[in-house]
XYZ file of C-alpha atoms in Angstrom:
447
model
C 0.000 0.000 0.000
C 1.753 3.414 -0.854
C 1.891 6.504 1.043
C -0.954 8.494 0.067
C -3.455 5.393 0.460
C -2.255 4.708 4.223
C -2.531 8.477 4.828
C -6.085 8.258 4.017
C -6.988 5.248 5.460
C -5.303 6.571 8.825
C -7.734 9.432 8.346
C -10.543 7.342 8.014
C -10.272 5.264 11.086
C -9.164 7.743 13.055
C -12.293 9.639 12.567
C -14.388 6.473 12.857
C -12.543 6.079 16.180
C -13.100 9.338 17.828
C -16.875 9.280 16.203
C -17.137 5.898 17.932
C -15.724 7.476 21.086
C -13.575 4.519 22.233
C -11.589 5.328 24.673
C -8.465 7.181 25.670
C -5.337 6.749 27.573
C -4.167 9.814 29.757
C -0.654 9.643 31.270
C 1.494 12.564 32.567
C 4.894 13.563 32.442
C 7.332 15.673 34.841
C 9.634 17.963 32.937
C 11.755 20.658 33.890
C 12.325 23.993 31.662
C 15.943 24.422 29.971
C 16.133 20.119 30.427
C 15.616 17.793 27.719
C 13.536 15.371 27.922
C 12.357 12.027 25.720
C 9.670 9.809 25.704
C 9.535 6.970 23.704
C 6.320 5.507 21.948
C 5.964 1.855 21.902
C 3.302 -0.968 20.877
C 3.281 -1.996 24.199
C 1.836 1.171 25.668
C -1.022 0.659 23.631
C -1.462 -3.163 24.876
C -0.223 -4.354 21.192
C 2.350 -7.139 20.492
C 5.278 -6.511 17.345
C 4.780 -9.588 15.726
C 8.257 -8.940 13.127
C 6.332 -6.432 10.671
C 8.467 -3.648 9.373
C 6.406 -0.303 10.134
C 3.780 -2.222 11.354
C 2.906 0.485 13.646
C 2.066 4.059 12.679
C 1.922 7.485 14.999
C 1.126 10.341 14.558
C 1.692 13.320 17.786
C -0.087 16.723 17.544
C -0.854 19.457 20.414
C -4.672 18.476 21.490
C -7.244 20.099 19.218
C -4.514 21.090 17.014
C -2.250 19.864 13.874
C 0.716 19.989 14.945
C 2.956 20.128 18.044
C 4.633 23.232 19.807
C 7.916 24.450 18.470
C 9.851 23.075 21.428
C 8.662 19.527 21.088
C 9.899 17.047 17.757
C 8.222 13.460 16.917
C 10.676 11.083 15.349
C 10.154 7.462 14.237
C 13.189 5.080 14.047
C 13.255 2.230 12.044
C 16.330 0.244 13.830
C 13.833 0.571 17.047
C 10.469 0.022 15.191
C 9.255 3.224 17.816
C 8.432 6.758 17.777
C 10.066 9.594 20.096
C 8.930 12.755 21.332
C 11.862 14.958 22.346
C 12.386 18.636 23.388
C 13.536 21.264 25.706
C 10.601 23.664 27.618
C 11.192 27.308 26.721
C 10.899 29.272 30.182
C 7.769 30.855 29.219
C 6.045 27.817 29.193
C 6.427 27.259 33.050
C 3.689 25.917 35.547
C 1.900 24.724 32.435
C 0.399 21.881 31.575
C 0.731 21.213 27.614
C -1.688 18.058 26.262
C -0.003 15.628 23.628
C -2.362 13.589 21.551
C -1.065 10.460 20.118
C -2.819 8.537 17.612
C -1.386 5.014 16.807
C -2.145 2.481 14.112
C -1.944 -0.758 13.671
C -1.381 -1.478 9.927
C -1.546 -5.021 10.150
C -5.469 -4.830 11.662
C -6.090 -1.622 11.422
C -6.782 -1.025 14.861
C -6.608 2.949 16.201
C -5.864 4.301 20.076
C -5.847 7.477 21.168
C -3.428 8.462 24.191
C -2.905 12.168 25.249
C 0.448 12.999 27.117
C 0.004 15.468 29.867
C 3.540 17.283 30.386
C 3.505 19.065 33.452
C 6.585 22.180 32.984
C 8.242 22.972 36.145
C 10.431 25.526 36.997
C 14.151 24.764 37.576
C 17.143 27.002 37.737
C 18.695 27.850 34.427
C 22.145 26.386 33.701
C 24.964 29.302 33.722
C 27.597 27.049 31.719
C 27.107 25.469 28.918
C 28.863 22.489 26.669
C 28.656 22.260 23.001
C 29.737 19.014 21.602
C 29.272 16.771 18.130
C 29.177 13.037 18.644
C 30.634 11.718 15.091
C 29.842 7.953 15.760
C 26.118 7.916 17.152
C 22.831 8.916 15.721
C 20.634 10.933 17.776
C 18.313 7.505 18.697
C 21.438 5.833 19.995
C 22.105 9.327 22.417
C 18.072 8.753 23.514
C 19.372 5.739 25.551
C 19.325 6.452 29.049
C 22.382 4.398 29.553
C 24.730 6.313 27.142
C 23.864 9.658 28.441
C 25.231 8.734 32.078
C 28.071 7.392 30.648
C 28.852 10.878 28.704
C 27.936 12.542 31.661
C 30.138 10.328 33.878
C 33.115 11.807 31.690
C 32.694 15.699 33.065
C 31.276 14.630 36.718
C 34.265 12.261 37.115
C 37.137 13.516 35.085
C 36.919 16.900 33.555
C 34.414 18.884 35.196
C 33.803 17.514 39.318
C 31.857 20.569 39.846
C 28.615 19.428 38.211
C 28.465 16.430 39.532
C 25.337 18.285 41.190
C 22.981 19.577 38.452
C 24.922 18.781 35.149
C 22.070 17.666 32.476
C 21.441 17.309 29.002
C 19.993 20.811 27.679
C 19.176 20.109 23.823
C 19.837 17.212 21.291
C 19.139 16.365 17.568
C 20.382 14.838 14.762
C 23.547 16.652 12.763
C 21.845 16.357 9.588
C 19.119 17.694 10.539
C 21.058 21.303 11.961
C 22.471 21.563 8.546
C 24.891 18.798 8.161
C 25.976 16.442 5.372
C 24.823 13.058 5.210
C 27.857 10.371 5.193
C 29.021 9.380 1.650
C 28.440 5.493 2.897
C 24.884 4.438 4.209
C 26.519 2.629 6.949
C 27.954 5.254 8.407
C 26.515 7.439 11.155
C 24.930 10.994 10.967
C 25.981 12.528 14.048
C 24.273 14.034 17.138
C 25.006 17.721 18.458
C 24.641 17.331 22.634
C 24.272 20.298 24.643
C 25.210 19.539 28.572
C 25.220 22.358 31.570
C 25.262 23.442 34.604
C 25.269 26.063 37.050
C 29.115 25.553 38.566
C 32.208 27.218 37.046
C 33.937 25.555 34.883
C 36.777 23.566 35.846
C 40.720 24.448 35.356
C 41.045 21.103 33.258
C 38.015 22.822 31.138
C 39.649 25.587 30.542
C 42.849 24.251 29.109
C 41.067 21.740 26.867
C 39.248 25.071 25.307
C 42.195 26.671 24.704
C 43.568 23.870 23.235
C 40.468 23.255 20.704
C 40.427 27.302 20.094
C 42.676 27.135 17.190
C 39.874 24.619 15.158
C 36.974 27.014 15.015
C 38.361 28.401 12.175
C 37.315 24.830 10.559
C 33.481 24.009 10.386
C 34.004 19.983 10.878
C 37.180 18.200 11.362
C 37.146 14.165 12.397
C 41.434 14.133 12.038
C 41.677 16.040 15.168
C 43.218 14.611 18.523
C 43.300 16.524 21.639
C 44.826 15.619 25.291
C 41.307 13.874 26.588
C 40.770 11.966 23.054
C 41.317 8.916 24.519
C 38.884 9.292 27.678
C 35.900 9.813 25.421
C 36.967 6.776 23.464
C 37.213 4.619 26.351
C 33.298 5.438 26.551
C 32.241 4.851 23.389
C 32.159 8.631 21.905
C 34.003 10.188 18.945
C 33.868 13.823 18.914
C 34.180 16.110 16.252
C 36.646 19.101 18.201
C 35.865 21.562 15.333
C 32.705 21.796 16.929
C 33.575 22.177 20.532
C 32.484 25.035 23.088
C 32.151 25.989 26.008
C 29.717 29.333 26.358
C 29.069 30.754 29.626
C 25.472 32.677 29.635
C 23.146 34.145 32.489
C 20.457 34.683 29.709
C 17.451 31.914 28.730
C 19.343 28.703 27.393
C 17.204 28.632 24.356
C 18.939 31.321 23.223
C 21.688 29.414 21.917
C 22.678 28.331 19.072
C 21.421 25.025 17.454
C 18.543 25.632 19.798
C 14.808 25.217 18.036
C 13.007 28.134 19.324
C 15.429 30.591 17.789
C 14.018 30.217 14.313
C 10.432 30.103 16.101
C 10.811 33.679 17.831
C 8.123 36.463 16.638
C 8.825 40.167 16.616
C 7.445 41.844 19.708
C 5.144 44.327 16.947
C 3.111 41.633 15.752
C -0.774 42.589 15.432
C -2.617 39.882 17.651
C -6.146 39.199 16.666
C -9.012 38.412 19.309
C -9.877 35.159 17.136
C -6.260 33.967 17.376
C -5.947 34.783 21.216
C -4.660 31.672 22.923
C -5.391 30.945 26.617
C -2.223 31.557 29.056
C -1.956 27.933 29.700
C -1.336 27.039 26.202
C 0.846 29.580 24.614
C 2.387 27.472 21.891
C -1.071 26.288 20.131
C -0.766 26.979 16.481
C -1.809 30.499 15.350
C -2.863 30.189 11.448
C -1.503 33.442 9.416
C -3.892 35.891 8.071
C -4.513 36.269 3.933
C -3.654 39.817 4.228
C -0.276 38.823 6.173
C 0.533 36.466 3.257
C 3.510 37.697 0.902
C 2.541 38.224 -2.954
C 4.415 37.999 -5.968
C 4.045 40.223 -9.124
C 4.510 38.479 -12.065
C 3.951 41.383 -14.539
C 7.291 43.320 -13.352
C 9.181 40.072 -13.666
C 7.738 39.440 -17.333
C 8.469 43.126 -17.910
C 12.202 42.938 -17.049
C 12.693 39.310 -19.163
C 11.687 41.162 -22.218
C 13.036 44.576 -21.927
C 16.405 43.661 -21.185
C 16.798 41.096 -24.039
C 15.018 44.158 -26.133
C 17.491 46.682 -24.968
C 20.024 44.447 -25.760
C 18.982 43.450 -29.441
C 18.391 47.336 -30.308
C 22.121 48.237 -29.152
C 23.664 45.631 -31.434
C 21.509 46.680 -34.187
C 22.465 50.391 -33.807
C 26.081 48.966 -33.930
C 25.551 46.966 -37.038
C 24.067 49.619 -39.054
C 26.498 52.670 -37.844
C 29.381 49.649 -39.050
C 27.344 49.285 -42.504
C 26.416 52.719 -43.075
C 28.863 54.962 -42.536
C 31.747 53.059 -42.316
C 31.400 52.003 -45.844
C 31.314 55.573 -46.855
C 35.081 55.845 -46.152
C 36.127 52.563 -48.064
C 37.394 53.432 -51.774
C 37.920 50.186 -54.172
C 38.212 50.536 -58.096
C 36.986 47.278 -59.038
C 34.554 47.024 -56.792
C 33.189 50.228 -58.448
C 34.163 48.921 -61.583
C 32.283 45.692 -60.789
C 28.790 47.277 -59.401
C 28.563 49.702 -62.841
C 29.074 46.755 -65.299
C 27.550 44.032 -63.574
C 24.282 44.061 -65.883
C 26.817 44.203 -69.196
C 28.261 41.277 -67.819
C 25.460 39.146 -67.362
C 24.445 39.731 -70.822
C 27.268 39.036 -72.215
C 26.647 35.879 -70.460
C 23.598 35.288 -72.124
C 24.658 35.868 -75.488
C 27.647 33.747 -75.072
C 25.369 30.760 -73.963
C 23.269 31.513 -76.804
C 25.949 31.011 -79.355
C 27.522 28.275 -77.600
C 24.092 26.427 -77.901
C 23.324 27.356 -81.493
C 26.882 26.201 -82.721
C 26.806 22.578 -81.013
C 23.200 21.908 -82.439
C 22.401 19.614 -84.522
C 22.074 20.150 -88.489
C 19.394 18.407 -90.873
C 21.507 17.205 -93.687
C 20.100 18.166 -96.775
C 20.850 14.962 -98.835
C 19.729 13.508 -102.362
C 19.681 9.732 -101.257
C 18.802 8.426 -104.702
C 18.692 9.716 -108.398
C 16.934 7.953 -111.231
C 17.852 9.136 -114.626
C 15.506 9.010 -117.248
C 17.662 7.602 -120.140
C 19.368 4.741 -117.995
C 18.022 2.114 -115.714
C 21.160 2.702 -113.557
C 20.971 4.871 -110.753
C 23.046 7.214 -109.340
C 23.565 8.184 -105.173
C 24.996 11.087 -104.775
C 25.703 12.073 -101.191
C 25.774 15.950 -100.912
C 27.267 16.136 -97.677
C 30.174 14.437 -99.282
C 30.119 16.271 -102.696
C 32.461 18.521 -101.654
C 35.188 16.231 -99.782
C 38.612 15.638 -101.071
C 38.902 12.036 -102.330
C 41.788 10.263 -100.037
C 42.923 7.248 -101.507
C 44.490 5.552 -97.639
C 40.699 5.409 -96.841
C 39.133 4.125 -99.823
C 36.368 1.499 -99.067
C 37.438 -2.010 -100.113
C 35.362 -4.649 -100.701
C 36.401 -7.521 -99.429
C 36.537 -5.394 -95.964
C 33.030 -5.208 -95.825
C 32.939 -8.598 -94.232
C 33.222 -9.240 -90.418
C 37.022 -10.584 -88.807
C 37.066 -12.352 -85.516
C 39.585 -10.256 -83.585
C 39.487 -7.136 -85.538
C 40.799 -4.066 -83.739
C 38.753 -1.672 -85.907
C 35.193 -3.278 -85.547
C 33.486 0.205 -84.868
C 35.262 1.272 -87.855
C 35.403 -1.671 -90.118
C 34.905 0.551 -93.271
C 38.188 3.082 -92.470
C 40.340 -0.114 -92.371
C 43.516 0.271 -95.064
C 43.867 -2.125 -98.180
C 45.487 -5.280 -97.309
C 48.844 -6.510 -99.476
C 48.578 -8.087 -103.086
C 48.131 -12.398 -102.433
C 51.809 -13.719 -103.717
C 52.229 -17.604 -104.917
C 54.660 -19.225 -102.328
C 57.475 -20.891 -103.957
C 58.243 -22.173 -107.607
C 54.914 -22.506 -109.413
C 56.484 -26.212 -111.361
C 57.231 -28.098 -107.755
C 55.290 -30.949 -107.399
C 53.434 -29.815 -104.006
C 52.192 -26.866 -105.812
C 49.744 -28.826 -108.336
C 47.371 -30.620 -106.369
C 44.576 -32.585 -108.780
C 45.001 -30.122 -111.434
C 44.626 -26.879 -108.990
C 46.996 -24.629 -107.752
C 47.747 -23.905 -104.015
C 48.429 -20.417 -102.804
């Protein structure tokens, strides 16, 4: 079944569902503002078994009685896990709040549809003063959703590099690399990359602050995997690969989703925006999607952009015709050539002396009717006479005089076209003395 069909199906049922009123799951959530946190969505919190199906199971997350979720919260599905997460950091101004998640899941294999809603309850907590920037090279963003793995990366700075947040040191924001703007890996098997924000409110440490002025020197560089530092091996020992091109340490007393990399940034509004009474969302759910206005739509004119295509090209064709004719025109006026002029005056005399030189030519190689006597009877003698008048006139030449006996066709003949313009052959001669014996045969005499 292809994309568009499940979509609508999904549509379907799910309206059958909530038309059917069946009923729904509610389960709440602690979290903390500046803190990431993660759920993950799984069959069995909907009482359903994975029975080995790839994508059997379908979700789909939205802010209750809305499309689509707040800015600060992201729905991702992974395919190596065969479950959905919902991941994000509260923004400060959504403290004391409770914001409602609905969940709709699917069962593609029955076609089965639950509803769950997600009640996270946003509590205040102190804002984190330090911050750490880091870029995991080796891990995907699902793999850094594993409770297990973030201990052990936080293990490194509460043990090793940083004591003094042993206390309060959390996870502040995480995503996938690709998805804040970097490049896929040229081989499929390769990982994307996670960017991990950690803080806390303690001062950094002294072994901190040598380990950023050693990585100073790479900010210059965007991404660089050929980097060691002094601590390389520590993260290694835990399983982490960092990318030091993209390490920093940023201390801030200002809202921690300020930073960069963070989500809300490219979700902020200007403070002069015109709110409408229609739009007006209650103060407990100040992220609920606020359609745009027609009037606040951009527009495009067309006719401008049509007008430009053509008068440029225009503009451009009527300077290179001015320069063509001023070439033509009056440049020619200062050229001087005698033949040419010579030429252009007798050009029609020439052509008809042409004419009457093809004229001529054609009358002279054409074909004359003889005007021949073939045969003339005279009326004393039986005898006639041919005379051939186109011959009357020709000298005689005795070389070519007709013989008779060449009238007759040779084998072998060279002149067989011509058999008429042959020469005389030599007198016949007797061979030998005319009394020897062998030249009487029976009374007859052999030549």
């Amino acid at each position: 079944m292809d994309k568009m069909s499940t979509t609508v199906v999904f549509a379907v049922l799910l309206t059958t569902s909530l038309t059917l009123g069946k009923e729904t799951t509610y389960i709440m959530d602690d979290v903390s503002i500046s803190e990431l946190f993660s759920l993950r969505i799984e069959p069995r919190m909907f009482n359903w078994t994975y029975e080995g199906l790839s994508e059997q199971f379908l979700y789909r997350s939205s802010l209750e009685g809305y499309p689509d979720l707040p800015s600060w919260i992201r729905y991702m599905y992974s395919p190596e896990y065969h479950s959905g997460f919902l991941y994000g950091t509260p923004p400060l101004r959504n403290v004391d709040t409770r914001v409602p998640i609905e969940i709709i899941a699917l069962n593609r294999l029955t076609y089965e549809t639950k509803r769950m809603i997600l009640i996270l309850a946003v509590h205040r907590k102190q804002a984190a003063k330090h911050v750490i920037q880091m870029k995991i090279d080796n891990l995907n963003w699902v793999h850094m959703m594993d409770p297990g793995r973030i201990e052990n990366l936080k293990n490194i700075f509460r043990n090793d590099l940083w004591p003094e947040s042993r206390s309060d040191l959390h996870v502040i924001f995480m995503d996938s690399a690709v998805k804040l703007g970097a490049r896929l890996p040229l081989r499929p098997q390769q990982r994307e990359g996670v960017v991990v924000h950690l803080g806390s409110s303690a001062e950094f440490s002294k072994r901190m602050l040598e380990l950023q002025e050693e990585v100073k020197p790479l900010y210059k560089i965007s991404s660089c995997t050929y980097k060691r530092t002094s601590v390389q091996t520590t993260f290694e020992n835990s399983g982490f690969k960092l990318d030091w091109c993209a390490f920093r340490m940023i201390a801030t007393e200002d809202d921690i989703t300020a930073l960069p990399h963070h989500p809300n940034e490219s979700h902020k509004h200007g403070a002069g925006r015109k709110e409408h009474q229609h739009y007006q969302l209650s103060h407990y759910f100040p992220d609920k999607w606020d359609a745009p206005l027609k009037s606040e739509m951009p527009e495009r004119n067309y006719s401008d952009e049509i007008a430009i295509s053509f008068a440029i090209p225009g503009m451009i064709f009527a300077l290179l015709l001015c320069g063509l004719t001023i070439i033509l025109c009056f440049q020619h006026e200062k050229l001087h050539d005698d033949d040419s002029e010579y030429y252009f005056n007798y050009v029609f005399y020439i052509c008809t002396d042409f004419l009457r030189m093809q004229k001529s030519s054609r009358s002279e190689y054409s074909p004359i009717a003889p005007n021949v006597q073939m045969v003339h009877y005279s009326p004393d003698t039986i005898k006639s006479t041919i005379k051939l008048k186109s011959l009357r006139d020709a000298p005689f030449d005795d070389t070519h005089s007709i013989s008779p006996t060449d009238s007759y066709y040779r084998e072998g003949s060279p002149h067989i076209g011509n058999m008429y313009m042959r020469p005389k052959p030599p007198p016949y001669k007797l061979a030998g003395n005319a009394n020897s014996p062998t030249s009487r045969r029976n009374g007859n005499v052999e030549m």
